[in-house]
mmCIF file with all atom_site columns, C-alpha atoms in Angstrom:
data_model
loop_
_atom_site.group_PDB
_atom_site.id
_atom_site.type_symbol
_atom_site.label_atom_id
_atom_site.label_alt_id
_atom_site.label_comp_id
_atom_site.label_asym_id
_atom_site.label_entity_id
_atom_site.label_seq_id
_atom_site.pdbx_PDB_ins_code
_atom_site.Cartn_x
_atom_site.Cartn_y
_atom_site.Cartn_z
_atom_site.occupancy
_atom_site.B_iso_or_equiv
_atom_site.pdbx_formal_charge
_atom_site.auth_seq_id
_atom_site.auth_comp_id
_atom_site.auth_asym_id
_atom_site.auth_atom_id
_atom_site.pdbx_PDB_model_num
ATOM 1   C CA . MET O 1 1   ? 145.140 125.670 -27.958 1.00 93.00 ? 1474 MET O CA 1
ATOM 2   C CA . LYS O 1 2   ? 145.673 122.108 -26.785 1.00 97.00 ? 1475 LYS O CA 1
ATOM 3   C CA . ILE O 1 3   ? 147.981 120.040 -28.991 1.00 97.00 ? 1476 ILE O CA 1
ATOM 4   C CA . ILE O 1 4   ? 149.212 116.439 -29.211 1.00 97.00 ? 1477 ILE O CA 1
ATOM 5   C CA . ILE O 1 5   ? 152.369 115.624 -31.194 1.00 97.00 ? 1478 ILE O CA 1
ATOM 6   C CA . CYS O 1 6   ? 152.693 112.252 -32.939 1.00 97.00 ? 1479 CYS O CA 1
ATOM 7   C CA . ASP O 1 7   ? 156.044 111.230 -34.466 1.00 96.00 ? 1480 ASP O CA 1
ATOM 8   C CA . ASP O 1 8   ? 158.089 108.047 -34.243 1.00 94.00 ? 1481 ASP O CA 1
ATOM 9   C CA . GLN O 1 9   ? 161.363 109.958 -33.768 1.00 94.00 ? 1482 GLN O CA 1
ATOM 10  C CA . ALA O 1 10  ? 161.972 111.109 -30.202 1.00 95.00 ? 1483 ALA O CA 1
ATOM 11  C CA . VAL O 1 11  ? 164.223 113.964 -31.296 1.00 94.00 ? 1484 VAL O CA 1
ATOM 12  C CA . VAL O 1 12  ? 161.438 115.340 -33.515 1.00 93.00 ? 1485 VAL O CA 1
ATOM 13  C CA . ARG O 1 13  ? 158.803 114.987 -30.783 1.00 94.00 ? 1486 ARG O CA 1
ATOM 14  C CA . ASP O 1 14  ? 161.026 116.695 -28.230 1.00 94.00 ? 1487 ASP O CA 1
ATOM 15  C CA . GLY O 1 15  ? 162.033 119.464 -30.623 1.00 94.00 ? 1488 GLY O CA 1
ATOM 16  C CA . LEU O 1 16  ? 158.460 120.227 -31.633 1.00 94.00 ? 1489 LEU O CA 1
ATOM 17  C CA . GLU O 1 17  ? 157.300 120.180 -28.028 1.00 95.00 ? 1490 GLU O CA 1
ATOM 18  C CA . MET O 1 18  ? 160.027 122.615 -27.028 1.00 94.00 ? 1491 MET O CA 1
ATOM 19  C CA . LEU O 1 19  ? 159.186 124.979 -29.905 1.00 92.00 ? 1492 LEU O CA 1
ATOM 20  C CA . LEU O 1 20  ? 155.439 124.890 -29.334 1.00 93.00 ? 1493 LEU O CA 1
ATOM 21  C CA . THR O 1 21  ? 155.633 125.463 -25.588 1.00 91.00 ? 1494 THR O CA 1
ATOM 22  C CA . LEU O 1 22  ? 157.359 128.777 -26.312 1.00 92.00 ? 1495 LEU O CA 1
ATOM 23  C CA . GLU O 1 23  ? 154.008 130.028 -27.601 1.00 93.00 ? 1496 GLU O CA 1
ATOM 24  C CA . LYS O 1 24  ? 151.798 131.380 -24.821 1.00 92.00 ? 1497 LYS O CA 1
ATOM 25  C CA . ASP O 1 25  ? 148.570 130.291 -26.476 1.00 93.00 ? 1498 ASP O CA 1
ATOM 26  C CA . ILE O 1 26  ? 149.663 126.687 -27.134 1.00 95.00 ? 1499 ILE O CA 1
ATOM 27  C CA . GLU O 1 27  ? 149.693 123.844 -24.612 1.00 96.00 ? 1500 GLU O CA 1
ATOM 28  C CA . VAL O 1 28  ? 151.213 120.473 -25.516 1.00 96.00 ? 1501 VAL O CA 1
ATOM 29  C CA . LEU O 1 29  ? 149.131 117.834 -23.738 1.00 97.00 ? 1502 LEU O CA 1
ATOM 30  C CA . GLY O 1 30  ? 151.419 114.948 -24.633 1.00 96.00 ? 1503 GLY O CA 1
ATOM 31  C CA . THR O 1 31  ? 153.345 113.141 -27.351 1.00 97.00 ? 1504 THR O CA 1
ATOM 32  C CA . ALA O 1 32  ? 152.794 109.828 -29.143 1.00 97.00 ? 1505 ALA O CA 1
ATOM 33  C CA . GLN O 1 33  ? 155.318 107.621 -30.921 1.00 95.00 ? 1506 GLN O CA 1
ATOM 34  C CA . ASP O 1 34  ? 152.890 105.930 -33.330 1.00 95.00 ? 1507 ASP O CA 1
ATOM 35  C CA . GLY O 1 35  ? 149.288 105.932 -34.490 1.00 95.00 ? 1508 GLY O CA 1
ATOM 36  C CA . ASN O 1 36  ? 148.029 103.636 -31.757 1.00 96.00 ? 1509 ASN O CA 1
ATOM 37  C CA . ASP O 1 37  ? 149.499 105.920 -29.103 1.00 96.00 ? 1510 ASP O CA 1
ATOM 38  C CA . ALA O 1 38  ? 147.963 108.942 -30.803 1.00 97.00 ? 1511 ALA O CA 1
ATOM 39  C CA . VAL O 1 39  ? 144.443 107.482 -30.893 1.00 97.00 ? 1512 VAL O CA 1
ATOM 40  C CA . GLU O 1 40  ? 144.700 106.452 -27.238 1.00 96.00 ? 1513 GLU O CA 1
ATOM 41  C CA . LEU O 1 41  ? 146.089 109.823 -26.199 1.00 96.00 ? 1514 LEU O CA 1
ATOM 42  C CA . VAL O 1 42  ? 143.324 111.691 -28.020 1.00 97.00 ? 1515 VAL O CA 1
ATOM 43  C CA . SER O 1 43  ? 140.705 109.653 -26.161 1.00 96.00 ? 1516 SER O CA 1
ATOM 44  C CA . LYS O 1 44  ? 142.314 110.538 -22.823 1.00 96.00 ? 1517 LYS O CA 1
ATOM 45  C CA . LYS O 1 45  ? 143.306 114.164 -23.391 1.00 96.00 ? 1518 LYS O CA 1
ATOM 46  C CA . GLN O 1 46  ? 140.689 115.494 -25.866 1.00 95.00 ? 1519 GLN O CA 1
ATOM 47  C CA . PRO O 1 47  ? 143.039 117.932 -27.670 1.00 97.00 ? 1520 PRO O CA 1
ATOM 48  C CA . ASP O 1 48  ? 142.045 120.579 -30.182 1.00 97.00 ? 1521 ASP O CA 1
ATOM 49  C CA . LEU O 1 49  ? 144.596 119.395 -32.737 1.00 97.00 ? 1522 LEU O CA 1
ATOM 50  C CA . VAL O 1 50  ? 147.021 116.551 -33.449 1.00 98.00 ? 1523 VAL O CA 1
ATOM 51  C CA . LEU O 1 51  ? 150.276 117.309 -35.243 1.00 96.00 ? 1524 LEU O CA 1
ATOM 52  C CA . MET O 1 52  ? 150.653 114.019 -37.123 1.00 96.00 ? 1525 MET O CA 1
ATOM 53  C CA . ASP O 1 53  ? 153.558 112.274 -38.841 1.00 95.00 ? 1526 ASP O CA 1
ATOM 54  C CA . LEU O 1 54  ? 152.590 109.695 -41.468 1.00 92.00 ? 1527 LEU O CA 1
ATOM 55  C CA . LYS O 1 55  ? 155.118 106.906 -41.944 1.00 90.00 ? 1528 LYS O CA 1
ATOM 56  C CA . MET O 1 56  ? 155.506 105.174 -38.571 1.00 92.00 ? 1529 MET O CA 1
ATOM 57  C CA . PRO O 1 57  ? 155.847 101.567 -37.399 1.00 88.00 ? 1530 PRO O CA 1
ATOM 58  C CA . GLY O 1 58  ? 152.646 99.942  -36.230 1.00 88.00 ? 1531 GLY O CA 1
ATOM 59  C CA . MET O 1 59  ? 149.647 102.094 -37.075 1.00 94.00 ? 1532 MET O CA 1
ATOM 60  C CA . ASN O 1 60  ? 150.682 104.790 -39.543 1.00 94.00 ? 1533 ASN O CA 1
ATOM 61  C CA . GLY O 1 61  ? 149.467 108.364 -39.524 1.00 94.00 ? 1534 GLY O CA 1
ATOM 62  C CA . ILE O 1 62  ? 146.894 107.802 -42.270 1.00 93.00 ? 1535 ILE O CA 1
ATOM 63  C CA . GLU O 1 63  ? 144.994 105.190 -40.287 1.00 95.00 ? 1536 GLU O CA 1
ATOM 64  C CA . ALA O 1 64  ? 145.407 107.150 -37.058 1.00 96.00 ? 1537 ALA O CA 1
ATOM 65  C CA . THR O 1 65  ? 143.962 110.234 -38.748 1.00 94.00 ? 1538 THR O CA 1
ATOM 66  C CA . ARG O 1 66  ? 141.045 108.206 -40.077 1.00 92.00 ? 1539 ARG O CA 1
ATOM 67  C CA . GLN O 1 67  ? 140.237 106.770 -36.640 1.00 95.00 ? 1540 GLN O CA 1
ATOM 68  C CA . ILE O 1 68  ? 140.632 110.076 -34.807 1.00 96.00 ? 1541 ILE O CA 1
ATOM 69  C CA . ARG O 1 69  ? 138.431 111.963 -37.253 1.00 91.00 ? 1542 ARG O CA 1
ATOM 70  C CA . ALA O 1 70  ? 135.782 109.210 -37.139 1.00 90.00 ? 1543 ALA O CA 1
ATOM 71  C CA . LYS O 1 71  ? 135.667 109.007 -33.335 1.00 93.00 ? 1544 LYS O CA 1
ATOM 72  C CA . TYR O 1 72  ? 136.396 112.636 -32.491 1.00 94.00 ? 1545 TYR O CA 1
ATOM 73  C CA . PRO O 1 73  ? 135.299 114.801 -35.456 1.00 89.00 ? 1546 PRO O CA 1
ATOM 74  C CA . GLU O 1 74  ? 135.903 117.997 -33.469 1.00 91.00 ? 1547 GLU O CA 1
ATOM 75  C CA . VAL O 1 75  ? 139.651 117.188 -33.242 1.00 95.00 ? 1548 VAL O CA 1
ATOM 76  C CA . LYS O 1 76  ? 141.696 118.595 -36.136 1.00 94.00 ? 1549 LYS O CA 1
ATOM 77  C CA . VAL O 1 77  ? 144.651 116.737 -37.645 1.00 95.00 ? 1550 VAL O CA 1
ATOM 78  C CA . LEU O 1 78  ? 147.527 118.664 -39.213 1.00 94.00 ? 1551 LEU O CA 1
ATOM 79  C CA . VAL O 1 79  ? 150.048 116.476 -41.042 1.00 93.00 ? 1552 VAL O CA 1
ATOM 80  C CA . LEU O 1 80  ? 153.752 117.283 -40.573 1.00 92.00 ? 1553 LEU O CA 1
ATOM 81  C CA . THR O 1 81  ? 155.889 114.807 -42.484 1.00 89.00 ? 1554 THR O CA 1
ATOM 82  C CA . THR O 1 82  ? 158.852 114.352 -44.813 1.00 87.00 ? 1555 THR O CA 1
ATOM 83  C CA . TYR O 1 83  ? 156.735 112.574 -47.437 1.00 76.00 ? 1556 TYR O CA 1
ATOM 84  C CA . ASP O 1 84  ? 155.207 114.441 -50.386 1.00 68.00 ? 1557 ASP O CA 1
ATOM 85  C CA . ASP O 1 85  ? 154.463 111.389 -52.553 1.00 72.00 ? 1558 ASP O CA 1
ATOM 86  C CA . ASP O 1 86  ? 151.058 111.585 -54.227 1.00 64.00 ? 1559 ASP O CA 1
ATOM 87  C CA . GLU O 1 87  ? 149.786 108.498 -52.424 1.00 73.00 ? 1560 GLU O CA 1
ATOM 88  C CA . TRP O 1 88  ? 150.548 109.914 -48.976 1.00 78.00 ? 1561 TRP O CA 1
ATOM 89  C CA . VAL O 1 89  ? 149.066 113.314 -49.791 1.00 78.00 ? 1562 VAL O CA 1
ATOM 90  C CA . PHE O 1 90  ? 145.777 112.052 -51.200 1.00 77.00 ? 1563 PHE O CA 1
ATOM 91  C CA . ASP O 1 91  ? 145.315 109.363 -48.557 1.00 83.00 ? 1564 ASP O CA 1
ATOM 92  C CA . ALA O 1 92  ? 145.903 111.900 -45.770 1.00 85.00 ? 1565 ALA O CA 1
ATOM 93  C CA . ILE O 1 93  ? 143.309 114.304 -47.192 1.00 81.00 ? 1566 ILE O CA 1
ATOM 94  C CA . ARG O 1 94  ? 140.822 111.492 -47.740 1.00 79.00 ? 1567 ARG O CA 1
ATOM 95  C CA . ALA O 1 95  ? 141.392 110.325 -44.157 1.00 86.00 ? 1568 ALA O CA 1
ATOM 96  C CA . GLY O 1 96  ? 140.349 113.757 -42.906 1.00 86.00 ? 1569 GLY O CA 1
ATOM 97  C CA . ALA O 1 97  ? 143.548 115.751 -42.427 1.00 89.00 ? 1570 ALA O CA 1
ATOM 98  C CA . SER O 1 98  ? 142.883 119.489 -42.399 1.00 86.00 ? 1571 SER O CA 1
ATOM 99  C CA . GLY O 1 99  ? 146.330 120.413 -43.687 1.00 86.00 ? 1572 GLY O CA 1
ATOM 100 C CA . TYR O 1 100 ? 149.593 118.945 -44.963 1.00 87.00 ? 1573 TYR O CA 1
ATOM 101 C CA . LEU O 1 101 ? 153.019 120.407 -44.129 1.00 89.00 ? 1574 LEU O CA 1
ATOM 102 C CA . LEU O 1 102 ? 156.531 119.140 -44.792 1.00 88.00 ? 1575 LEU O CA 1
ATOM 103 C CA . LYS O 1 103 ? 159.113 119.006 -42.013 1.00 88.00 ? 1576 LYS O CA 1
ATOM 104 C CA . ASP O 1 104 ? 161.293 121.641 -43.632 1.00 88.00 ? 1577 ASP O CA 1
ATOM 105 C CA . THR O 1 105 ? 158.485 124.157 -43.093 1.00 87.00 ? 1578 THR O CA 1
ATOM 106 C CA . PRO O 1 106 ? 159.796 127.144 -41.086 1.00 89.00 ? 1579 PRO O CA 1
ATOM 107 C CA . ARG O 1 107 ? 158.777 127.212 -37.433 1.00 89.00 ? 1580 ARG O CA 1
ATOM 108 C CA . GLU O 1 108 ? 156.682 130.351 -37.781 1.00 90.00 ? 1581 GLU O CA 1
ATOM 109 C CA . LYS O 1 109 ? 154.734 128.783 -40.658 1.00 89.00 ? 1582 LYS O CA 1
ATOM 110 C CA . VAL O 1 110 ? 153.982 125.691 -38.558 1.00 92.00 ? 1583 VAL O CA 1
ATOM 111 C CA . ILE O 1 111 ? 152.678 127.914 -35.770 1.00 93.00 ? 1584 ILE O CA 1
ATOM 112 C CA . GLU O 1 112 ? 150.610 129.895 -38.278 1.00 91.00 ? 1585 GLU O CA 1
ATOM 113 C CA . ALA O 1 113 ? 149.193 126.659 -39.702 1.00 91.00 ? 1586 ALA O CA 1
ATOM 114 C CA . ILE O 1 114 ? 148.229 125.365 -36.247 1.00 93.00 ? 1587 ILE O CA 1
ATOM 115 C CA . ARG O 1 115 ? 146.394 128.575 -35.396 1.00 92.00 ? 1588 ARG O CA 1
ATOM 116 C CA . GLY O 1 116 ? 144.785 128.761 -38.832 1.00 88.00 ? 1589 GLY O CA 1
ATOM 117 C CA . THR O 1 117 ? 143.660 125.135 -38.809 1.00 89.00 ? 1590 THR O CA 1
ATOM 118 C CA . LEU O 1 118 ? 141.826 125.749 -35.541 1.00 90.00 ? 1591 LEU O CA 1
ATOM 119 C CA . GLU O 1 119 ? 140.076 128.661 -37.286 1.00 85.00 ? 1592 GLU O CA 1
ATOM 120 C CA . ASP O 1 120 ? 138.887 126.241 -39.993 1.00 80.00 ? 1593 ASP O CA 1
ATOM 121 C CA . LYS O 1 121 ? 141.443 127.326 -42.590 1.00 78.00 ? 1594 LYS O CA 1
ATOM 122 C CA . SER O 1 122 ? 143.417 124.785 -44.628 1.00 75.00 ? 1595 SER O CA 1
ATOM 123 C CA . PHE O 1 123 ? 147.206 124.895 -44.902 1.00 79.00 ? 1596 PHE O CA 1
ATOM 124 C CA . VAL O 1 124 ? 148.968 122.831 -47.551 1.00 78.00 ? 1597 VAL O CA 1
ATOM 125 C CA . ASP O 1 125 ? 152.683 123.019 -48.336 1.00 77.00 ? 1598 ASP O CA 1
ATOM 126 C CA . PRO O 1 126 ? 153.187 124.642 -51.777 1.00 70.00 ? 1599 PRO O CA 1
ATOM 127 C CA . ALA O 1 127 ? 154.975 121.554 -53.108 1.00 68.00 ? 1600 ALA O CA 1
ATOM 128 C CA . VAL O 1 128 ? 152.076 119.387 -51.993 1.00 68.00 ? 1601 VAL O CA 1
ATOM 129 C CA . ALA O 1 129 ? 149.448 121.846 -53.240 1.00 65.00 ? 1602 ALA O CA 1
ATOM 130 C CA . GLY O 1 130 ? 150.928 121.601 -56.732 1.00 62.00 ? 1603 GLY O CA 1
ATOM 131 C CA . LYS O 1 131 ? 150.447 117.839 -56.731 1.00 62.00 ? 1604 LYS O CA 1
ATOM 132 C CA . LEU O 1 132 ? 146.937 118.151 -55.321 1.00 62.00 ? 1605 LEU O CA 1
ATOM 133 C CA . MET O 1 133 ? 145.806 120.798 -57.787 1.00 58.00 ? 1606 MET O CA 1
ATOM 134 C CA . GLY O 1 134 ? 147.443 118.931 -60.650 1.00 60.00 ? 1607 GLY O CA 1
ATOM 135 C CA . GLN O 1 135 ? 145.491 115.831 -59.763 1.00 57.00 ? 1608 GLN O CA 1
ATOM 136 C CA . VAL O 1 136 ? 142.298 117.852 -59.513 1.00 54.00 ? 1609 VAL O CA 1
ATOM 137 C CA . ALA O 1 137 ? 142.933 119.558 -62.848 1.00 52.00 ? 1610 ALA O CA 1
ATOM 138 C CA . ARG O 1 138 ? 143.506 116.223 -64.583 1.00 56.00 ? 1611 ARG O CA 1
ATOM 139 C CA . GLY O 1 139 ? 140.194 115.011 -63.221 1.00 53.00 ? 1612 GLY O CA 1
ATOM 140 C CA . GLN O 1 140 ? 138.245 118.215 -63.839 1.00 47.00 ? 1613 GLN O CA 1
ATOM 141 C CA . THR O 1 141 ? 135.833 116.762 -66.345 1.00 44.00 ? 1614 THR O CA 1
ATOM 142 C CA . GLN O 1 142 ? 132.740 116.714 -64.158 1.00 49.00 ? 1615 GLN O CA 1
ATOM 143 C CA . PRO O 1 143 ? 130.148 119.444 -64.749 1.00 52.00 ? 1616 PRO O CA 1
ATOM 144 C CA . SER O 1 144 ? 129.247 121.538 -61.727 1.00 60.00 ? 1617 SER O CA 1
ATOM 145 C CA . ASN O 1 145 ? 125.580 120.502 -61.816 1.00 68.00 ? 1618 ASN O CA 1
ATOM 146 C CA . LEU O 1 146 ? 126.577 116.959 -60.787 1.00 63.00 ? 1619 LEU O CA 1
ATOM 147 C CA . LEU O 1 147 ? 127.568 118.549 -57.490 1.00 73.00 ? 1620 LEU O CA 1
ATOM 148 C CA . THR O 1 148 ? 125.113 121.428 -57.165 1.00 74.00 ? 1621 THR O CA 1
ATOM 149 C CA . ASP O 1 149 ? 122.101 119.211 -57.867 1.00 84.00 ? 1622 ASP O CA 1
ATOM 150 C CA . LYS O 1 150 ? 122.791 117.592 -54.483 1.00 87.00 ? 1623 LYS O CA 1
ATOM 151 C CA . LEU O 1 151 ? 122.907 120.930 -52.662 1.00 91.00 ? 1624 LEU O CA 1
ATOM 152 C CA . THR O 1 152 ? 120.601 123.845 -52.031 1.00 93.00 ? 1625 THR O CA 1
ATOM 153 C CA . GLU O 1 153 ? 121.473 127.193 -53.593 1.00 92.00 ? 1626 GLU O CA 1
ATOM 154 C CA . ARG O 1 154 ? 122.701 128.522 -50.242 1.00 95.00 ? 1627 ARG O CA 1
ATOM 155 C CA . GLU O 1 155 ? 124.812 125.409 -49.607 1.00 94.00 ? 1628 GLU O CA 1
ATOM 156 C CA . THR O 1 156 ? 126.398 125.905 -53.029 1.00 92.00 ? 1629 THR O CA 1
ATOM 157 C CA . ASP O 1 157 ? 127.224 129.508 -52.110 1.00 93.00 ? 1630 ASP O CA 1
ATOM 158 C CA . VAL O 1 158 ? 128.843 128.339 -48.866 1.00 94.00 ? 1631 VAL O CA 1
ATOM 159 C CA . LEU O 1 159 ? 130.805 125.604 -50.628 1.00 91.00 ? 1632 LEU O CA 1
ATOM 160 C CA . ARG O 1 160 ? 132.088 128.033 -53.270 1.00 88.00 ? 1633 ARG O CA 1
ATOM 161 C CA . LEU O 1 161 ? 133.501 130.341 -50.579 1.00 89.00 ? 1634 LEU O CA 1
ATOM 162 C CA . LEU O 1 162 ? 134.868 127.406 -48.578 1.00 87.00 ? 1635 LEU O CA 1
ATOM 163 C CA . ALA O 1 163 ? 136.765 126.295 -51.684 1.00 81.00 ? 1636 ALA O CA 1
ATOM 164 C CA . LYS O 1 164 ? 138.383 129.747 -51.849 1.00 79.00 ? 1637 LYS O CA 1
ATOM 165 C CA . GLY O 1 165 ? 139.851 129.180 -48.392 1.00 76.00 ? 1638 GLY O CA 1
ATOM 166 C CA . LEU O 1 166 ? 137.491 131.328 -46.323 1.00 84.00 ? 1639 LEU O CA 1
ATOM 167 C CA . ASN O 1 167 ? 136.796 130.363 -42.720 1.00 85.00 ? 1640 ASN O CA 1
ATOM 168 C CA . ASN O 1 168 ? 133.315 130.281 -41.149 1.00 89.00 ? 1641 ASN O CA 1
ATOM 169 C CA . ALA O 1 169 ? 133.418 133.892 -39.957 1.00 91.00 ? 1642 ALA O CA 1
ATOM 170 C CA . GLU O 1 170 ? 134.506 135.132 -43.385 1.00 91.00 ? 1643 GLU O CA 1
ATOM 171 C CA . ILE O 1 171 ? 131.815 133.078 -45.144 1.00 92.00 ? 1644 ILE O CA 1
ATOM 172 C CA . ALA O 1 172 ? 129.224 134.432 -42.710 1.00 94.00 ? 1645 ALA O CA 1
ATOM 173 C CA . GLY O 1 173 ? 130.314 137.987 -43.480 1.00 95.00 ? 1646 GLY O CA 1
ATOM 174 C CA . GLN O 1 174 ? 130.186 137.459 -47.249 1.00 94.00 ? 1647 GLN O CA 1
ATOM 175 C CA . LEU O 1 175 ? 126.723 135.873 -47.180 1.00 95.00 ? 1648 LEU O CA 1
ATOM 176 C CA . PHE O 1 176 ? 125.244 137.933 -44.318 1.00 95.00 ? 1649 PHE O CA 1
ATOM 177 C CA . LEU O 1 177 ? 124.646 134.824 -42.216 1.00 95.00 ? 1650 LEU O CA 1
ATOM 178 C CA . SER O 1 178 ? 125.462 133.910 -38.628 1.00 95.00 ? 1651 SER O CA 1
ATOM 179 C CA . GLU O 1 179 ? 128.468 131.645 -38.011 1.00 93.00 ? 1652 GLU O CA 1
ATOM 180 C CA . GLY O 1 180 ? 126.093 129.060 -36.549 1.00 94.00 ? 1653 GLY O CA 1
ATOM 181 C CA . THR O 1 181 ? 124.103 128.995 -39.768 1.00 96.00 ? 1654 THR O CA 1
ATOM 182 C CA . VAL O 1 182 ? 127.301 128.600 -41.781 1.00 95.00 ? 1655 VAL O CA 1
ATOM 183 C CA . ARG O 1 183 ? 128.358 125.672 -39.570 1.00 93.00 ? 1656 ARG O CA 1
ATOM 184 C CA . ASN O 1 184 ? 124.961 124.047 -40.127 1.00 95.00 ? 1657 ASN O CA 1
ATOM 185 C CA . HIS O 1 185 ? 125.271 124.491 -43.900 1.00 95.00 ? 1658 HIS O CA 1
ATOM 186 C CA . ILE O 1 186 ? 128.777 122.966 -43.887 1.00 93.00 ? 1659 ILE O CA 1
ATOM 187 C CA . SER O 1 187 ? 127.563 119.996 -41.841 1.00 92.00 ? 1660 SER O CA 1
ATOM 188 C CA . ALA O 1 188 ? 124.783 119.459 -44.393 1.00 94.00 ? 1661 ALA O CA 1
ATOM 189 C CA . ILE O 1 189 ? 127.256 119.736 -47.282 1.00 92.00 ? 1662 ILE O CA 1
ATOM 190 C CA . LEU O 1 190 ? 129.600 117.151 -45.748 1.00 89.00 ? 1663 LEU O CA 1
ATOM 191 C CA . ASP O 1 191 ? 126.679 114.805 -45.108 1.00 89.00 ? 1664 ASP O CA 1
ATOM 192 C CA . LYS O 1 192 ? 125.281 115.124 -48.633 1.00 90.00 ? 1665 LYS O CA 1
ATOM 193 C CA . LEU O 1 193 ? 128.703 114.617 -50.230 1.00 85.00 ? 1666 LEU O CA 1
ATOM 194 C CA . GLY O 1 194 ? 129.542 111.681 -47.963 1.00 83.00 ? 1667 GLY O CA 1
ATOM 195 C CA . ILE O 1 195 ? 132.768 113.185 -46.646 1.00 79.00 ? 1668 ILE O CA 1
ATOM 196 C CA . SER O 1 196 ? 134.075 114.145 -43.211 1.00 73.00 ? 1669 SER O CA 1
ATOM 197 C CA . ASP O 1 197 ? 136.227 117.239 -43.670 1.00 76.00 ? 1670 ASP O CA 1
ATOM 198 C CA . ARG O 1 198 ? 136.042 120.713 -45.225 1.00 81.00 ? 1671 ARG O CA 1
ATOM 199 C CA . THR O 1 199 ? 139.382 120.177 -46.979 1.00 76.00 ? 1672 THR O CA 1
ATOM 200 C CA . GLN O 1 200 ? 137.870 117.266 -48.891 1.00 77.00 ? 1673 GLN O CA 1
ATOM 201 C CA . ALA O 1 201 ? 134.842 119.440 -49.664 1.00 83.00 ? 1674 ALA O CA 1
ATOM 202 C CA . ALA O 1 202 ? 137.111 122.155 -51.064 1.00 79.00 ? 1675 ALA O CA 1
ATOM 203 C CA . VAL O 1 203 ? 138.900 119.668 -53.336 1.00 76.00 ? 1676 VAL O CA 1
ATOM 204 C CA . ILE O 1 204 ? 135.581 118.319 -54.639 1.00 78.00 ? 1677 ILE O CA 1
ATOM 205 C CA . ALA O 1 205 ? 134.318 121.851 -55.221 1.00 80.00 ? 1678 ALA O CA 1
ATOM 206 C CA . ILE O 1 206 ? 137.421 122.777 -57.220 1.00 72.00 ? 1679 ILE O CA 1
ATOM 207 C CA . GLN O 1 207 ? 137.099 119.559 -59.202 1.00 69.00 ? 1680 GLN O CA 1
ATOM 208 C CA . HIS O 1 208 ? 133.603 120.664 -60.213 1.00 72.00 ? 1681 HIS O CA 1
ATOM 209 C CA . GLY O 1 209 ? 134.645 124.179 -61.108 1.00 71.00 ? 1682 GLY O CA 1
ATOM 210 C CA . LEU O 1 210 ? 133.287 125.926 -57.998 1.00 74.00 ? 1683 LEU O CA 1
ATOM 211 C CA . GLY O 1 211 ? 136.589 127.225 -56.662 1.00 59.00 ? 1684 GLY O CA 1
ATOM 212 C CA . ASN O 1 212 ? 137.298 129.761 -59.388 1.00 56.00 ? 1685 ASN O CA 1
#
C-alpha cells in the first residue's frame, strides 16, 4: 500500500512515517507540509491513499482533498486531524474523504483504518460519527422514494448494503453478483446522485432511511 502523509507539523509527519514504515505492507512515498504540496506529490507519486491533516497554512486539507479526489478519483483520502468541529467534519466528507480520524486514535486503529479504506470501507472516529449521525437524524425528513426513484432496484439494493458499511466483495456476496458488477452499480449510483465518494452515498442513504 503506497501512502503519502500530509501535515504541517514536521514532528507529526516524521512520527507517522516512522510508525507506518514498520508495517511490511505499507510504503510511504513521501510527505507534504500543506495542501499544495500534497496535490503536487499525488500527481508525481500516484499513491493509493493520502493521510490528510485539515487545518494547515496555505491550501488546507479540505481543498486539497477536493482537488485530489477530482483529479485522481482512484486515490483515497483518510483524514487524520485534531479537529472534530461539525464544519470540518461535514466539509471533509463532502470534499470526498473516505474516513475521518482524530490524532489521539491509537496506532493500531490508524493502521486498521488505512487497510480498511483501501478495501472500500469507511472509518470514522466515534466522536465524529456521533456528530455526523446526529446531523443526519435531524435532517431525516426525506422519504426514501425521493432517492430510490433515481435508482434502479438493484442499485438501491447495493446502496442499502453500502450504507451498512459493507465493502464491494461483501456486497457481491450478499447479492450474488461479481465485484465488477458491484463497482459498476456504485459508479452509476454516484453519478445519479451527483457525488464523488461512497462515504457521501452512505450518508445520503441513511438520511433517506436506507441504512437501517
